[in-house]
Coordinates of C-alpha atoms and ligand atoms in Angstrom, one line a residue:
X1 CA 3.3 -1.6 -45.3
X2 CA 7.0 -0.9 -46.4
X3 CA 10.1 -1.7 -44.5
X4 CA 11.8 -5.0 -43.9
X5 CA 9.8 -7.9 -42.9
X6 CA 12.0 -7.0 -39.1
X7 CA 11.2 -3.3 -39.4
X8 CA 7.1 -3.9 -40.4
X9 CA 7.3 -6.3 -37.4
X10 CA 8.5 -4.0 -35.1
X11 CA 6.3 -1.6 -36.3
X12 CA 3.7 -4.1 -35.7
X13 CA 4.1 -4.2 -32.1
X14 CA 4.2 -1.1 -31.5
X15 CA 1.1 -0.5 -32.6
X16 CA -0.3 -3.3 -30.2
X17 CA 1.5 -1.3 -27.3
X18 CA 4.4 -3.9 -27.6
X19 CA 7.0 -1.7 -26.4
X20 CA 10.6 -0.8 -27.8
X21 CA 12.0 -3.1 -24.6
X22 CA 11.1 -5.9 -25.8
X23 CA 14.3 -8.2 -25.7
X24 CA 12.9 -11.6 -26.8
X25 CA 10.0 -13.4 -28.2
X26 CA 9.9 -16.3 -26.1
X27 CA 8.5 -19.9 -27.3
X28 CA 6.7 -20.6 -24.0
X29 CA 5.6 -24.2 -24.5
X30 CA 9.7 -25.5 -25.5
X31 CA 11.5 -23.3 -22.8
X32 CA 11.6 -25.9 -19.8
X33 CA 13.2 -25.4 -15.9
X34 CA 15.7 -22.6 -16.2
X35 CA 16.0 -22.6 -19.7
X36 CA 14.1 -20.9 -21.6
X37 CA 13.7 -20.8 -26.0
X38 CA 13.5 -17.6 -28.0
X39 CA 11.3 -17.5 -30.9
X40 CA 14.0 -18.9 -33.1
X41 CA 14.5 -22.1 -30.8
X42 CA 17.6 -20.5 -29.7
X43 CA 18.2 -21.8 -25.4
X44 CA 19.3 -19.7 -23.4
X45 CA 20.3 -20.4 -19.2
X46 CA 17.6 -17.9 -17.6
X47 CA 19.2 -15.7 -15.3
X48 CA 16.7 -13.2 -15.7
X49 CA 14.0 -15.1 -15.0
X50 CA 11.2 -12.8 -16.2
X51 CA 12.2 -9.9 -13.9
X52 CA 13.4 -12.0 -10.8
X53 CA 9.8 -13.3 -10.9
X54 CA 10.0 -17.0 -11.8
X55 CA 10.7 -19.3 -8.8
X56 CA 10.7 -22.5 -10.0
X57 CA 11.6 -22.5 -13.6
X58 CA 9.6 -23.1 -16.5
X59 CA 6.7 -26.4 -17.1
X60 CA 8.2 -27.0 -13.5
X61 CA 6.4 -30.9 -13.7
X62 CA 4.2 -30.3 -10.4
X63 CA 2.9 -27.5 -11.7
X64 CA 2.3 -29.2 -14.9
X65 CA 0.6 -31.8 -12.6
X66 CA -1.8 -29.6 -10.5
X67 CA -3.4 -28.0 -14.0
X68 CA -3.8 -32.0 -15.3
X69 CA -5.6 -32.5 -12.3
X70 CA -7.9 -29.6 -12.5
X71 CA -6.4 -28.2 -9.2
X72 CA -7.2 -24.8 -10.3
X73 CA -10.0 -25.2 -12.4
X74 CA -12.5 -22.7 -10.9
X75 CA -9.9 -20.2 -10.8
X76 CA -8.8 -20.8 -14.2
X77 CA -12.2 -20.1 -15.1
X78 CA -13.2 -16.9 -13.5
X79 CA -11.6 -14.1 -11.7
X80 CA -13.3 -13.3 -8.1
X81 CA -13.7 -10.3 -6.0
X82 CA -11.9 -11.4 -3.4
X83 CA -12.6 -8.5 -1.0
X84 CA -16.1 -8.9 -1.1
X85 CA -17.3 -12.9 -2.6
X86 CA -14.3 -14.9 -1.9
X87 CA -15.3 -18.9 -1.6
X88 CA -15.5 -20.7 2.2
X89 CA -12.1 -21.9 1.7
X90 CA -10.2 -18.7 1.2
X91 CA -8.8 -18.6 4.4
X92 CA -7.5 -22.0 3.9
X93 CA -6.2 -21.1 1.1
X94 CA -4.3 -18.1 2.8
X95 CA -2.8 -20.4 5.4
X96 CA -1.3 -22.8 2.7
X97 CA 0.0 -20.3 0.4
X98 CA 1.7 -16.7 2.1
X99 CA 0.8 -17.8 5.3
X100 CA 3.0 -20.6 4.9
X101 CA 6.1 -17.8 4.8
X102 CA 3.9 -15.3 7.2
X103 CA 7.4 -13.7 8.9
X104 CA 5.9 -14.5 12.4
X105 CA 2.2 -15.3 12.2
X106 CA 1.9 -13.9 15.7
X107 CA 3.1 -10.4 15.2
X108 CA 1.6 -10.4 11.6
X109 CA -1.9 -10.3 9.3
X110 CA -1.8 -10.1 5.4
X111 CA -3.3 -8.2 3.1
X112 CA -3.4 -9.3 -0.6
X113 CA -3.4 -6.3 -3.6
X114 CA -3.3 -7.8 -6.7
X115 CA -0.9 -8.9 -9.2
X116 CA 2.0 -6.2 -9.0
X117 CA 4.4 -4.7 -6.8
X118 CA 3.7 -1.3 -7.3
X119 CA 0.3 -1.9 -6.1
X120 CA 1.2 -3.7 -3.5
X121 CA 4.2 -0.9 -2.4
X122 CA 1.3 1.7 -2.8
X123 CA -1.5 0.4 -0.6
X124 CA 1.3 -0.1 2.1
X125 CA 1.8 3.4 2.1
X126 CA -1.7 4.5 2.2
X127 CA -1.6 2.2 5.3
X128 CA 1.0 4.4 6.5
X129 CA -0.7 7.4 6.1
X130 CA -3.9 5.5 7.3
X131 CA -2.5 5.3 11.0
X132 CA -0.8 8.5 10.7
X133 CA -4.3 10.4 10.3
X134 CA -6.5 8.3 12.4
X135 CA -3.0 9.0 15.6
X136 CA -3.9 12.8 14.7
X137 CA -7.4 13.0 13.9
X138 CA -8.4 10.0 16.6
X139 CA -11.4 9.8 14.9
X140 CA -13.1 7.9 11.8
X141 CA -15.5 10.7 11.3
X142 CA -15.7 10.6 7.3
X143 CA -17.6 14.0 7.2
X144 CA -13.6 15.1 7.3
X145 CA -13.0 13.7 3.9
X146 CA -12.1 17.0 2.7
X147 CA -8.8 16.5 5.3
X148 CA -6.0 15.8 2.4
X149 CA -2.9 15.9 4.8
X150 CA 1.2 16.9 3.5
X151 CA 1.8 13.4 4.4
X152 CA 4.8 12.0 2.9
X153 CA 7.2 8.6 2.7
X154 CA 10.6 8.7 3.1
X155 CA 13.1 6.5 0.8
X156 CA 16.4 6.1 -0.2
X157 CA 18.5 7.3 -3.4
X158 CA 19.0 4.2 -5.1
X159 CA 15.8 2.4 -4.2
X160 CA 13.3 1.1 -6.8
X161 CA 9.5 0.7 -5.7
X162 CA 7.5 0.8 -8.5
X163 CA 5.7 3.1 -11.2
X164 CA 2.7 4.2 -9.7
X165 CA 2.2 7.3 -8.7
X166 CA 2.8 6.9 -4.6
X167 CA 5.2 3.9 -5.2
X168 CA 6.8 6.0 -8.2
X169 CA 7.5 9.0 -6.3
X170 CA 9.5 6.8 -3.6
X171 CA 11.5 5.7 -6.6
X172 CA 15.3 6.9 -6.7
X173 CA 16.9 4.5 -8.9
X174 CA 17.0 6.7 -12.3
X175 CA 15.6 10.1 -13.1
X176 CA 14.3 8.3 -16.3
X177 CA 11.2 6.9 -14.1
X178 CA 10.0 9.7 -12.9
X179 CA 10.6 11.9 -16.3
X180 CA 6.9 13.8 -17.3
X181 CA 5.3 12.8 -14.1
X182 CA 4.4 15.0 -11.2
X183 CA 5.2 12.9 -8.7
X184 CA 4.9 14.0 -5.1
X185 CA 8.2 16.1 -3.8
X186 CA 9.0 13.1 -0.7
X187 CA 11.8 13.2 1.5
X188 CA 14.6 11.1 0.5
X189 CA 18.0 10.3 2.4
X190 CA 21.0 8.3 0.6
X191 CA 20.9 4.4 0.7
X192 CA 24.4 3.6 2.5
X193 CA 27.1 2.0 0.7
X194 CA 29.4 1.4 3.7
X195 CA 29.8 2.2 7.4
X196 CA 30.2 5.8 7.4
X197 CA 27.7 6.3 4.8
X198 CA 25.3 3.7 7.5
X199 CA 26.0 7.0 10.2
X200 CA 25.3 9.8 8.5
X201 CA 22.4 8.3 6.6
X202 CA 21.3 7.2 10.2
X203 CA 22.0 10.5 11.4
X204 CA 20.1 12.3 8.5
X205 CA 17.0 10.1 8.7
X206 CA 16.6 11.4 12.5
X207 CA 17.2 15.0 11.7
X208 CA 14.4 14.9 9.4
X209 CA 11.9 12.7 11.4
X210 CA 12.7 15.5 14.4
X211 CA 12.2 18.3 11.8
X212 CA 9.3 16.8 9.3
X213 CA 6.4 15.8 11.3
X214 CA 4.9 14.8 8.0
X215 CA 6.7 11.6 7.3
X216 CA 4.2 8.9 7.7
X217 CA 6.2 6.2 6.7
X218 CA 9.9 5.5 5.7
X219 CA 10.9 2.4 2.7
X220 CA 13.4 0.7 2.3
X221 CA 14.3 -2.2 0.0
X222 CA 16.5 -5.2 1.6
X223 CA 19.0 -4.6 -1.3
X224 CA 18.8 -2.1 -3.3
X225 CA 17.7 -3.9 -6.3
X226 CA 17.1 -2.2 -9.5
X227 CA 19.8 0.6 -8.1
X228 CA 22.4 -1.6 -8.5
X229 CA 22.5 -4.4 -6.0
X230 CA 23.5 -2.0 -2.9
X231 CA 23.8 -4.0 0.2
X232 CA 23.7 -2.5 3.8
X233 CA 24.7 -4.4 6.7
X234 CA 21.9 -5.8 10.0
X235 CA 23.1 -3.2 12.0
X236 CA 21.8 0.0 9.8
X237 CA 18.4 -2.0 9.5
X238 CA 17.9 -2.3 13.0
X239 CA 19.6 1.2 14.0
X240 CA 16.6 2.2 11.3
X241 CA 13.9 0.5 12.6
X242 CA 14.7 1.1 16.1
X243 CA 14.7 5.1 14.9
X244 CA 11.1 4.7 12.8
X245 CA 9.8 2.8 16.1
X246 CA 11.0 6.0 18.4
X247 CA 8.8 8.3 15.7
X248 CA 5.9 6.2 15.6
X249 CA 6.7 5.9 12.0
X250 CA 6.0 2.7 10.2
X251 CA 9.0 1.2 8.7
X252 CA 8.3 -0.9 5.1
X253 CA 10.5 -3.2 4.0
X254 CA 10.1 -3.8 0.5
X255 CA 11.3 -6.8 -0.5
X256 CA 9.3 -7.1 -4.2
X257 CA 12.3 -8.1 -5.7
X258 CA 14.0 -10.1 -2.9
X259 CA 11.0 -12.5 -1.7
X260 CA 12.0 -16.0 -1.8
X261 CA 15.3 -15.1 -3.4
X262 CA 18.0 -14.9 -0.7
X263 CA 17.8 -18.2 -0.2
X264 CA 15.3 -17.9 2.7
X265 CA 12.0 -16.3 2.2
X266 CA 12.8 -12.5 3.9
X267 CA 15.5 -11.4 3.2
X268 CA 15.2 -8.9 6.5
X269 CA 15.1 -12.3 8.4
X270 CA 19.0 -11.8 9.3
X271 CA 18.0 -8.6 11.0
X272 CA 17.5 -8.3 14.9
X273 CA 13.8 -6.8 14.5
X274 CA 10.6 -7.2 13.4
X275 CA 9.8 -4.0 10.7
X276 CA 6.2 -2.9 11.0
X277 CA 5.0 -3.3 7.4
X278 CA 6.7 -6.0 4.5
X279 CA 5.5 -5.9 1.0
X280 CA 5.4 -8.8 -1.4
X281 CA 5.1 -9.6 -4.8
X282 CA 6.9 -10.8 -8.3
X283 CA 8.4 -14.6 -6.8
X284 CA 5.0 -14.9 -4.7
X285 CA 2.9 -14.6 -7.7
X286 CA 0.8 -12.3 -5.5
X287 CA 1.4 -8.8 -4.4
X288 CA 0.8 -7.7 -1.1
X289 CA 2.0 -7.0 2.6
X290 CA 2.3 -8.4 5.9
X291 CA 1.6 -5.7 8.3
X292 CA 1.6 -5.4 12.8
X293 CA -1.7 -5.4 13.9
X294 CA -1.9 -1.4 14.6
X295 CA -1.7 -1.0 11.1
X296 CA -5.1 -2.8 10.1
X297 CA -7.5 -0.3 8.3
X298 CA -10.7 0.0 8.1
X299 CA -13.3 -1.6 5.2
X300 CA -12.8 -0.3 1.9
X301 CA -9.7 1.7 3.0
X302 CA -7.5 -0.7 1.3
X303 CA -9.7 -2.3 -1.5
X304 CA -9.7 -2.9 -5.6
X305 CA -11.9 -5.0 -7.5
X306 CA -9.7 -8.3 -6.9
X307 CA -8.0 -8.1 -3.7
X308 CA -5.4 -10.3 -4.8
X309 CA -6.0 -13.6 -7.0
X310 CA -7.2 -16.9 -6.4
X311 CA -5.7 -18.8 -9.2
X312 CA -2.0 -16.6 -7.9
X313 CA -2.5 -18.2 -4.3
X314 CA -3.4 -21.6 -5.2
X315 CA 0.0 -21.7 -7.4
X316 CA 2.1 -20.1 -4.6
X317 CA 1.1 -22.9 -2.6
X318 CA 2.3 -25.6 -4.9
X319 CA 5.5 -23.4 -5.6
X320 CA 5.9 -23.6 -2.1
X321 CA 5.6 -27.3 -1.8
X322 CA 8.2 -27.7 -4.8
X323 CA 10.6 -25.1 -2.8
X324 CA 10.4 -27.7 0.6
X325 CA 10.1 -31.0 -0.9
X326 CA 13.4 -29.5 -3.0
X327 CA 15.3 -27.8 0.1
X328 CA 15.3 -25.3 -2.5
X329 CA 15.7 -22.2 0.3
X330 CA 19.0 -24.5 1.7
X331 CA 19.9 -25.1 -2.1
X332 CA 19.9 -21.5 -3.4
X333 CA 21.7 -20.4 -0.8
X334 CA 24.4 -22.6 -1.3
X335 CA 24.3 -22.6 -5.0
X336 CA 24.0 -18.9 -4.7
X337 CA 27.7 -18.7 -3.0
X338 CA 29.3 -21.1 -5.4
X339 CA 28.1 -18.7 -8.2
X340 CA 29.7 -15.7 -6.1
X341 CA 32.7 -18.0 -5.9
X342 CA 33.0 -18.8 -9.0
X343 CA 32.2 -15.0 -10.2
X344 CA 35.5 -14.0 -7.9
X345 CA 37.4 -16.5 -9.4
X346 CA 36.9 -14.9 -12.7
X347 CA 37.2 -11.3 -11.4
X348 CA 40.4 -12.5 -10.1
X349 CA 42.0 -13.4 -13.4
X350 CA 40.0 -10.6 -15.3
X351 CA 39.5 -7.8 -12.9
X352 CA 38.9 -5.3 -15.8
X353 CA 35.9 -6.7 -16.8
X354 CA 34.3 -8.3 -13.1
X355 CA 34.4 -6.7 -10.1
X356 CA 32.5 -5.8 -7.1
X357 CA 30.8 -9.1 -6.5
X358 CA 28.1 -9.2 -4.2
X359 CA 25.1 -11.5 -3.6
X360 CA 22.9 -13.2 -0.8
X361 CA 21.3 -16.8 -2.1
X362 CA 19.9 -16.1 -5.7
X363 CA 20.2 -12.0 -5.7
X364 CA 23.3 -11.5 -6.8
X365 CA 25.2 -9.5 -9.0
X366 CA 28.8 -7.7 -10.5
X367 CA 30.5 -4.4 -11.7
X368 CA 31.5 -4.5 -15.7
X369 CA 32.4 -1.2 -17.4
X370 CA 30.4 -2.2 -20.6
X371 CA 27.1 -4.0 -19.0
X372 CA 25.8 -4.2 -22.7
X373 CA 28.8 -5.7 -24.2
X374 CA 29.1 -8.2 -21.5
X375 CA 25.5 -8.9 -21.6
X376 CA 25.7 -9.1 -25.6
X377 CA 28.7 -12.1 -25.3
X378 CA 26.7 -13.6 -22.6
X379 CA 23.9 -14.2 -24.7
X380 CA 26.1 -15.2 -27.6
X381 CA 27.0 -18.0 -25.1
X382 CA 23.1 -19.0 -24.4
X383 CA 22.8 -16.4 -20.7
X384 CA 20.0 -14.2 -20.6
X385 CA 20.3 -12.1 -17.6
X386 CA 19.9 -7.8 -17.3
X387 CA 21.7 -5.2 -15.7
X388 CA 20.9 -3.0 -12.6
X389 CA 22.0 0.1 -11.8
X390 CA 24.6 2.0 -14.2
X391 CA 27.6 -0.8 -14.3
X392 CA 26.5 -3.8 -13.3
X393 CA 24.6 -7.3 -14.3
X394 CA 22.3 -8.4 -12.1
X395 CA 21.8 -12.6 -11.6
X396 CA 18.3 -14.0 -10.9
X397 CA 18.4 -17.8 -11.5
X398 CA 15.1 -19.8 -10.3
X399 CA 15.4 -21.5 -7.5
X400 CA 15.7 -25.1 -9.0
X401 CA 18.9 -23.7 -10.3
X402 CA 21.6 -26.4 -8.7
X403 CA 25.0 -27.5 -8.8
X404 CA 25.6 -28.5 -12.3
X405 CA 23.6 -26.0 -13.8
X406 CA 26.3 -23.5 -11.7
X407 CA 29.4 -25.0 -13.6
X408 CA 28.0 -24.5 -17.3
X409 CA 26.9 -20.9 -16.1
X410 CA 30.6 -20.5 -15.0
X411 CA 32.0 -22.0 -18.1
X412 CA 29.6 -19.8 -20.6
X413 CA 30.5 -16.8 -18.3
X414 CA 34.1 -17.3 -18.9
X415 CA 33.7 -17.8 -22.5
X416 CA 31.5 -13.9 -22.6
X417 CA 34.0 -12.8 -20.5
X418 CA 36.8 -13.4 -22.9
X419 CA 35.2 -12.4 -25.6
X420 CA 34.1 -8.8 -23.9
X421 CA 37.9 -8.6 -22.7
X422 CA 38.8 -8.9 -26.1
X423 CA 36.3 -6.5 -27.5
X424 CA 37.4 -4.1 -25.2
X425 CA 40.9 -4.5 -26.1
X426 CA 39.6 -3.7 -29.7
X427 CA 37.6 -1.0 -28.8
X428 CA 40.6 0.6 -26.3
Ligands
LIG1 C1 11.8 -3.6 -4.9 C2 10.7 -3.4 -5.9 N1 9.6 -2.8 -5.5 C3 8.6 -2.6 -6.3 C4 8.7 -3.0 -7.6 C5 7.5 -2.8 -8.6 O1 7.0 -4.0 -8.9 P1 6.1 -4.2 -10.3 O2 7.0 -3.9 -11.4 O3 5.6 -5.6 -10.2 O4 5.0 -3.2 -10.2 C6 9.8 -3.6 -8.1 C7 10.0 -4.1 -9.5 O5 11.0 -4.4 -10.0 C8 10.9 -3.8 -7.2 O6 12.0 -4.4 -7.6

């Protein structure tokens, strides 16, 4: 092959379907609790954190632990169908993984999907439009399988839920996703960046639930995540659910992105109400949703080969062990405001480069004009971390991130900072 020995690897992995956004080769087995080592034993801090989907770090040493032991041995070795053959202790195994952070285990069942979010946000739909059909046809007569209703979800311009088809077509975050791909023509209403936007999104949802009798379901991420790190306050939650709740509509929280990271589990848990359906995934190893009892479905409605994963579980509930022998849900949060702090400080002295800052535990993020220039000096200065929406750099540390490890992220920030102010100036 000709070319560079860079260009014939590149070319290399695309041919193994290694895609073009690739951003690092990572050497695994040296990156070690929030830092992790690119292929040329370069460290970086980890604010990435594999797509917000690291909770504890890397080697975390109880984790190390459990797989000396042979903890996971069985699951290590083969993959069951869980729907149909799992092992006597499954349900055990439930209870001391996601039921352990089961919202209110009263109110709530779980249903496990697999490995990824956008299954997970998918099947929670079709649960939607589950108890939609079986409200209007009051019947499980499957001779009416030819019955493909205009059912639809509702979601918000700036949400992110995933790339399946269902999941994808509830995706507002960039037109990119959706380029090529005929996803279903949903509703959609604006997700609110401020009071008055709170009202008239509030006021628009209604009209549409009184004019479209064919939204089965409306979803809605926590924080608007991959849009940019858009906050809404309580009150619009609960104004929302109370409206889905008058509709008989199901509300779905997704919070893929935001389990475990707000410093508590849910990050809906500072709202007055319990939404009917809450998906799961990335930081919980396993995808999935929590779901009100009227939602259950029937055998085989909800189903895939796997039905979650064993070996998934079994680490969640060690993860889970780390997080409360750590306090790390009472750490993060704190940790998670002195970075916010300390990310003010900075936008104080250089407002042209930070602004906007905004976070809740570990989800945090800021405004910068040139996201890739900023990002670019951060790494220069060992921080790997991403952007979200158009002009801002999103924060994802693991949750073992503490105190200390908040000052040198401060002090390398600074140093990018400086560095992209004088770029800028340069480039001016
Ligand atoms: C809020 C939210 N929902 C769904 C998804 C899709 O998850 P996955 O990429 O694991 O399919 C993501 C992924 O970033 C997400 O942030």
């Amino acid at each position: 092959m000709r070319g560079s020995p860079v260009m014939r690897s590149v070319l290399t992995s695309i041919k193994q379907g290694i895609g073009l956004e690739t951003r690092m080769r990572v050497d695994l087995s040296r990156s070690l609790g929030i830092n992790i080592v690119d292929s040329n034993g370069k460290k970086y801090m980890d604010m990435y954190n594999n797509i917000a989907s690291l909770p504890v770090g890397y080697n975390h040493p109880r984790m190390l632990e459990a797989i000396r032991n042979g903890d996971w041995n069985q699951h290590l070795l083969q993959r069951q169908s869980l729907g149909v053959m799992p092992t006597d202790d499954w349900d055990k195994q439930i209870d001391n993984s996601i039921g352990r952070i089961n919202p209110n285990p009263a109110t709530y069942d779980v249903k496990l999907t697999g490995g990824c979010g956008s299954v997970a946000v998918e099947n929670a739909m079709k649960t939607a439009f589950l108890y939609k059909a079986r409200n209007e046809y009051c019947r499980t007569d499957y001779s009416l399988t030819n019955i493909a209703p205009p059912y639809s979800i509702l979601s918000f311009k700036g949400g992110f839920h995933g790339r399946t088809l269902g999941s994808l077509s509830a995706t507002r975050s960039k037109p990119a996703h959706k380029w090529g791909i005929p996803a279903f023509g949903w509703p959609m209403s604006i997700y609110p960046t401020n009071k008055t936007e709170e009202t008239s999104t509030l006021k628009d949802v209604e009209n549409q639930l009184v004019n479209d009798t064919n939204i089965a379901g409306v979803i809605i991420e926590p924080i608007a995540a991959e849009g940019g790190d858009i906050h809404a306050s309580p009150d619009f939650f609960n104004k929302l659910n109370t409206l889905s709740t008058r509709f008989n509509v199901p509300l779905i929280v997704d919070e893929v992105q935001t389990s475990l990271g707000t410093g508590k589990p849910w990050a809906h848990s500072t709202w007055n109400c319990e939404p009917d359906i809450i998906v799961f995934s990335k930081k919980t190893q396993v995808g999935g949703y929590f779901l009100k009892e009227r939602y259950r479905t029937k055998e085989y409605e909800i189903f895939n080969t796997y039905c979650g994963d064993a070996l998934r579980v079994l680490q969640l509930g060690t993860i889970l062990d780390i997080i409360d022998e750590g306090n790390l849900f009472e750490s993060s949060s704190r940790v998670g405001g002195n970075i916010t702090s300390g990310l003010n400080i900075i936008s104080n002295i250089f407002p042209n480069i930070i602004s906007n800052v905004r976070g809740e535990g570990f989800i945090i993020a800021f405004d910068t004009p040139s996201p890739q220039l900023l990002l670019k000096n951060m790494e220069d200065n060992g921080i790997f971390a991403s952007t979200c929406g158009n002009t801002s750099i999103r924060l994802r540390p693991s949750l073992i991130f503490n105190d200390n490890d908040c000052e040198i992220f401060l002090d390398k920030l600074e140093l990018a900072v400086i560095n992209s102010n004088r770029d800028k100036s340069i480039y001016d």
